[in-house]
Short mmCIF file of C-alpha atoms and ligand atoms in Angstrom, two decimals:
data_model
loop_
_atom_site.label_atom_id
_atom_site.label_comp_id
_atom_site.label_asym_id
_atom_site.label_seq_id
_atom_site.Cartn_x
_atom_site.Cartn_y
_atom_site.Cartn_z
CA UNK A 1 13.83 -23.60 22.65
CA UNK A 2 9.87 -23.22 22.42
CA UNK A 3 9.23 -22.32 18.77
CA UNK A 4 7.49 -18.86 18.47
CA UNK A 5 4.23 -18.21 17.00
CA UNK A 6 3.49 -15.87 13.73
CA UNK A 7 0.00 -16.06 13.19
CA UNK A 8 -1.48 -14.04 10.64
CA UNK A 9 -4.95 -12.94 10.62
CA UNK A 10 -6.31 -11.79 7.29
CA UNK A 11 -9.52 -10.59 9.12
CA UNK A 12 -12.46 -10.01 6.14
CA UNK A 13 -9.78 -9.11 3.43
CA UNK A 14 -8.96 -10.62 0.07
CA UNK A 15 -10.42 -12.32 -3.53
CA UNK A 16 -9.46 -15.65 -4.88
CA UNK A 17 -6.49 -13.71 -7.10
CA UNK A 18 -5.35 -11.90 -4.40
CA UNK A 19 -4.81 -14.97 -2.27
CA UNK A 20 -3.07 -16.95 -5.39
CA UNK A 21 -0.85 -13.90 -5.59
CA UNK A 22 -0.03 -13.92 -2.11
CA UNK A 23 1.19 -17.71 -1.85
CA UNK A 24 2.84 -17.38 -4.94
CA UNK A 25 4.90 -14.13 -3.77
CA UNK A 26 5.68 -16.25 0.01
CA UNK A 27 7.04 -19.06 -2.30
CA UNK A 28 9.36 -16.84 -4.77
CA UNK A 29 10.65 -15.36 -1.15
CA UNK A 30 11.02 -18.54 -0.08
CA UNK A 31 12.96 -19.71 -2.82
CA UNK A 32 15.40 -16.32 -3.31
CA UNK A 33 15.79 -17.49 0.79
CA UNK A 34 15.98 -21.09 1.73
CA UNK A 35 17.90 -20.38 5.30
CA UNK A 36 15.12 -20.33 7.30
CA UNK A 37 15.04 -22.28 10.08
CA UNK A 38 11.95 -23.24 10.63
CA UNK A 39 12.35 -25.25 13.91
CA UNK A 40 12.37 -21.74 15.80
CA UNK A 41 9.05 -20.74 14.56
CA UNK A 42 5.82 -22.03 14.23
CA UNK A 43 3.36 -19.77 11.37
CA UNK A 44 0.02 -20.01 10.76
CA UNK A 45 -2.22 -18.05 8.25
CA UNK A 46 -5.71 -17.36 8.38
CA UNK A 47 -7.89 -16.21 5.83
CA UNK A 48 -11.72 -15.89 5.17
CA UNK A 49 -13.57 -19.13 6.12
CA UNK A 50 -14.60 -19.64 2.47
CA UNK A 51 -10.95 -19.41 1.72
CA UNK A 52 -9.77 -22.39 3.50
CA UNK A 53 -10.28 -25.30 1.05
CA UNK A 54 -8.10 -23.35 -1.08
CA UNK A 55 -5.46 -21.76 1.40
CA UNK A 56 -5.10 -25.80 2.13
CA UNK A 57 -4.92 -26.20 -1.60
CA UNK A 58 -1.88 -23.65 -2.28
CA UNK A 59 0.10 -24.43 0.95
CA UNK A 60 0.21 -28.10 -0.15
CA UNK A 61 1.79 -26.91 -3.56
CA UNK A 62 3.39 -24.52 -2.47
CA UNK A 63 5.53 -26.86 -0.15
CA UNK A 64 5.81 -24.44 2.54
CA UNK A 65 5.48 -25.70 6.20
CA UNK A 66 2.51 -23.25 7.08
CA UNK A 67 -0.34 -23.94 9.13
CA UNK A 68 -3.68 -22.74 8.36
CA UNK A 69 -6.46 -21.44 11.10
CA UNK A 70 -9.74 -20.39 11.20
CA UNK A 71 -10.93 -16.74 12.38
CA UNK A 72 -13.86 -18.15 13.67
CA UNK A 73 -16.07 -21.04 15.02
CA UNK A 74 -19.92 -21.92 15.48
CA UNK A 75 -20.56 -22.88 19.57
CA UNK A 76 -22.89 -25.29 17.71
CA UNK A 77 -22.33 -28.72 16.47
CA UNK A 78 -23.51 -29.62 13.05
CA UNK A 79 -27.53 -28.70 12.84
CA UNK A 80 -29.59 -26.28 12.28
CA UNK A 81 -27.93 -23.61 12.42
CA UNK A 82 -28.20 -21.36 9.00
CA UNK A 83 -25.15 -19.76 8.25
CA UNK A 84 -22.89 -21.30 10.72
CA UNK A 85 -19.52 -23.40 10.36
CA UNK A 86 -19.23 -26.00 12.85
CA UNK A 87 -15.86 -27.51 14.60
CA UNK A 88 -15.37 -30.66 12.24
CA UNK A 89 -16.41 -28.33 8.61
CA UNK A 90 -13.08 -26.93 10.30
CA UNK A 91 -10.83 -29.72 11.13
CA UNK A 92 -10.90 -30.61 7.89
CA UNK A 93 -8.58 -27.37 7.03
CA UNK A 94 -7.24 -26.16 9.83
CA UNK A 95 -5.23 -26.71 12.76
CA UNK A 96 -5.96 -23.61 14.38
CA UNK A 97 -8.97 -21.52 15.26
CA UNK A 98 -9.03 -17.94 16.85
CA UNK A 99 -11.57 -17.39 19.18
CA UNK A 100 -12.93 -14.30 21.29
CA UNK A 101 -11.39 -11.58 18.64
CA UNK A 102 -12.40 -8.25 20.11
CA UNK A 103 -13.60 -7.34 16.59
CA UNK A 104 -16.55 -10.42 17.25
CA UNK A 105 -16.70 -9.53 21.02
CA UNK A 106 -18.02 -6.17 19.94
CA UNK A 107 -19.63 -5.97 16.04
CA UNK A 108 -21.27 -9.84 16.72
CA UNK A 109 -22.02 -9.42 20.58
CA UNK A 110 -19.83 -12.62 21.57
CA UNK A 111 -19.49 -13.09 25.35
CA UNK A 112 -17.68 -15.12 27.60
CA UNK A 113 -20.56 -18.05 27.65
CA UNK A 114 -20.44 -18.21 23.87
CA UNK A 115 -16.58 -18.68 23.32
CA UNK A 116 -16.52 -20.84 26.19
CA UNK A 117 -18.55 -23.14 23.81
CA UNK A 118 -16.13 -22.83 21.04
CA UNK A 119 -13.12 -23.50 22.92
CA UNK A 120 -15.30 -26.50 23.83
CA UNK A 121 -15.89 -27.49 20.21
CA UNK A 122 -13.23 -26.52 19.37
CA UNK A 123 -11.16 -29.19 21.78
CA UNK A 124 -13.53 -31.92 20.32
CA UNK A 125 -12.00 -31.73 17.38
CA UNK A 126 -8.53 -31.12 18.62
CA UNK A 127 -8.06 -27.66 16.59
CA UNK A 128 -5.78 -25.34 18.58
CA UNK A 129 -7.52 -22.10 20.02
CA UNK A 130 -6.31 -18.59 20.08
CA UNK A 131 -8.28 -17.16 22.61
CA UNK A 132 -7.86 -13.41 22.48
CA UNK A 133 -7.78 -11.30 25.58
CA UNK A 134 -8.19 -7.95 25.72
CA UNK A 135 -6.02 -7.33 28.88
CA UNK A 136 -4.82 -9.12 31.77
CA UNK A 137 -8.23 -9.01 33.66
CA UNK A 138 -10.10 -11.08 30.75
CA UNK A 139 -11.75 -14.40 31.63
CA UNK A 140 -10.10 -17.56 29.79
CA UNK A 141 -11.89 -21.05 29.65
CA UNK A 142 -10.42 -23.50 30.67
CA UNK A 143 -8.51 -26.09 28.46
CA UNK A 144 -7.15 -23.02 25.96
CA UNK A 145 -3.40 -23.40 25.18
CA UNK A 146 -2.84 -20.07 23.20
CA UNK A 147 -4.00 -16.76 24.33
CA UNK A 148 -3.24 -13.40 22.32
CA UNK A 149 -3.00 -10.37 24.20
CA UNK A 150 -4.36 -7.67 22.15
CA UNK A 151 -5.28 -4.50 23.62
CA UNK A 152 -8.13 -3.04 21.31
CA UNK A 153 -6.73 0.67 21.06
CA UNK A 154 -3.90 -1.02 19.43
CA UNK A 155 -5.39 -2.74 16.32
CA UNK A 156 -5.18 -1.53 12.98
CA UNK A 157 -4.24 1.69 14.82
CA UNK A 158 -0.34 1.39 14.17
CA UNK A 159 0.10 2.32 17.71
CA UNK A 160 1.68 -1.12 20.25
CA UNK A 161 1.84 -1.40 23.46
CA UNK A 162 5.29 -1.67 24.52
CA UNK A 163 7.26 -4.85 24.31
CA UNK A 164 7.58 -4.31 28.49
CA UNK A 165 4.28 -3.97 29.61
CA UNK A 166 3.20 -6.97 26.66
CA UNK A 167 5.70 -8.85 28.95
CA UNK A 168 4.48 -8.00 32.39
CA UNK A 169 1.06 -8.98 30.70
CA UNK A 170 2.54 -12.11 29.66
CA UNK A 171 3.68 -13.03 32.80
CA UNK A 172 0.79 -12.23 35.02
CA UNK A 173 -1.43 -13.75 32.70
CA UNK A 174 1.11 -17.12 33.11
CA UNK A 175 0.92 -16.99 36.65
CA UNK A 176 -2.85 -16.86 37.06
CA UNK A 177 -3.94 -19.08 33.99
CA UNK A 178 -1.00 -21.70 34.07
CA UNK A 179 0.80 -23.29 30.99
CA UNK A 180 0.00 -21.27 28.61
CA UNK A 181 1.60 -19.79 25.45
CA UNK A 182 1.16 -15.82 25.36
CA UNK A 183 0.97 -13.96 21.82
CA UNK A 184 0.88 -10.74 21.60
CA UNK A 185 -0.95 -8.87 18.92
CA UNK A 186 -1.75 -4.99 17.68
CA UNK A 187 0.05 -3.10 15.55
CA UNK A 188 2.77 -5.83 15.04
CA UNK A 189 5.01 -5.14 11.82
CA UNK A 190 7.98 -6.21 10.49
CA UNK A 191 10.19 -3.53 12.20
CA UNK A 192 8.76 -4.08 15.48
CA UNK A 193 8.23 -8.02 15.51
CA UNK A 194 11.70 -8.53 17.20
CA UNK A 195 11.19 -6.48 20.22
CA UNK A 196 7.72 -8.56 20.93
CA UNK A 197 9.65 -11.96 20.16
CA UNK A 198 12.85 -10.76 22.57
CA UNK A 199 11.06 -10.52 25.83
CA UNK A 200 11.30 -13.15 28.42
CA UNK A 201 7.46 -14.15 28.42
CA UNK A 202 5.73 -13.26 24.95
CA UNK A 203 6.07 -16.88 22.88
CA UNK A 204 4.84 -15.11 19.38
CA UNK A 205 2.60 -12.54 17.60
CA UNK A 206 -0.46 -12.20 15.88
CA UNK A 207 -0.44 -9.22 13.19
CA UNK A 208 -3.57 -8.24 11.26
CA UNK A 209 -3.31 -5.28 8.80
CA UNK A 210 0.87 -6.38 8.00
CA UNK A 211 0.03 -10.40 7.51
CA UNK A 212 -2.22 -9.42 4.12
CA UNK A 213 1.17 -8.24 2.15
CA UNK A 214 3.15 -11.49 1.86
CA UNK A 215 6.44 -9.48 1.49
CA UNK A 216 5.76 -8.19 5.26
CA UNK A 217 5.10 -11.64 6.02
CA UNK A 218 7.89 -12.86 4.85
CA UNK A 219 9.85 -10.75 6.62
CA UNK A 220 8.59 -11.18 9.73
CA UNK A 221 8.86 -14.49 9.37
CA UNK A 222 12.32 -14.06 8.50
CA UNK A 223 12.97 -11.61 11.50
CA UNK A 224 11.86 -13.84 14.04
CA UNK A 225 13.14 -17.13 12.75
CA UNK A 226 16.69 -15.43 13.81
CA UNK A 227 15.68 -15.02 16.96
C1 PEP B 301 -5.48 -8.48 14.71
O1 PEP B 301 -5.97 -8.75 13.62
O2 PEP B 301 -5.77 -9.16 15.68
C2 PEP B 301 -4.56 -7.36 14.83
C3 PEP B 301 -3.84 -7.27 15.92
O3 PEP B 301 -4.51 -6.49 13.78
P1 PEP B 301 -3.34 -5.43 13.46
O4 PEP B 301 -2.05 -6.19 13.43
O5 PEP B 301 -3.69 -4.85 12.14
O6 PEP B 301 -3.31 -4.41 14.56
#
């Protein structure tokens, strides 16, 4: 069975304590639960950029088998660039970068040239992209292995779309793009994460606003490693 993705996406959220606290809380869940099983599910966290040195730190000691991502990349290589964090400043921390959020499409102006240059750096180094779309009529680059279907009026909104249409989304998307793996993100919670997970087509999620508790993370990771 293809493992299914739970990405969380900490968006602009969180201090250094609040991050301690939140690997320490995964790892007393972990520990009151060790029957997991992990091989179903594949979960990545990603914080802040300036976090990542020390989101690598904690999930070494904390001995959990997360992966970490990025929320963002720079279409540049290394250079003059002020303020930018290129592909292999990345690498070194993550395995994952998200790319084409419609939170950058819109507040940063990023179009379809620009994060067709970070899924390019983004290959170079071999990090893993999560290209967002926004529906099924979105361009994708080419080369992009993960795409996240998130329609925008469902972010932070608690409103989803419904597990069936995320599917026929999934699907078409499938058909016209190839091998990829479809994620589906907006609104995704604990309570709902199954019906996402179920469908024939959707091979994960990527919640927002429920991945910054760590209990709700833990039990959606918990919900869809029974799957
Ligand atoms: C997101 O961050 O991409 C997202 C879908 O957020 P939320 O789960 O809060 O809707």
């Amino acid at each position: 069975m293809k493992k299914k993705y739970i990405i969380g996406n900490w968006k602009s959220n969180k201090d250094l304590e609040e991050t301690k606290y939140w690997f320490d809380t995964l790892k007393t869940r972990s520990l009151q639960n060790n029957i997991i099983n992990w091989d179903n599910i594949e979960v990545v966290v990603c914080p802040p950029i300036i976090f990542l040195p020390l989101v690598k730190k904690l999930r070494d000691d904390c001995d959990l088998p997360l992966k970490i991502g990025a929320q963002n990349i720079s279409p540049f290589k290394n250079g003059p660039y002020t303020g930018e964090v290129s592909d292999s400043m990345i690498a070194e921390f993550a395995s994952y970068v998200i790319i084409g959020h419609s939170e950058r499409r819109t507040n940063f102006s990023e179009d379809d040239s620009m994060l067709s240059e970070k899924v390019k750096r983004a290959n170079e180094v071999k990090l893993n992209s999560i290209y967002c779309i926004q529906d099924e009529n979105t361009f994708i680059p080419e080369d992009v292995e993960i795409v996240a279907y998130e329609p925008v009026w469902a972010i932070g909104t608690g409103k989803t779309d419904t597990p069936d249409n995320a599917d026929r989304v999934a699907q078409a998307v499938k058909k016209r793009w190839g091998g990829k793996s479809l994620i589906y993100g907006g609104s995704v919670d604990p309570d709902n994460i199954k019906s996402f997970i179920q469908t024939n087509n959707i091979d994960g999620v990527l919640p927002g606003g429920s991945s910054l508790d760590p209990n709700k993370f833990w039990e959606m990771i918990v919900n869809a490693a029974k799957i």
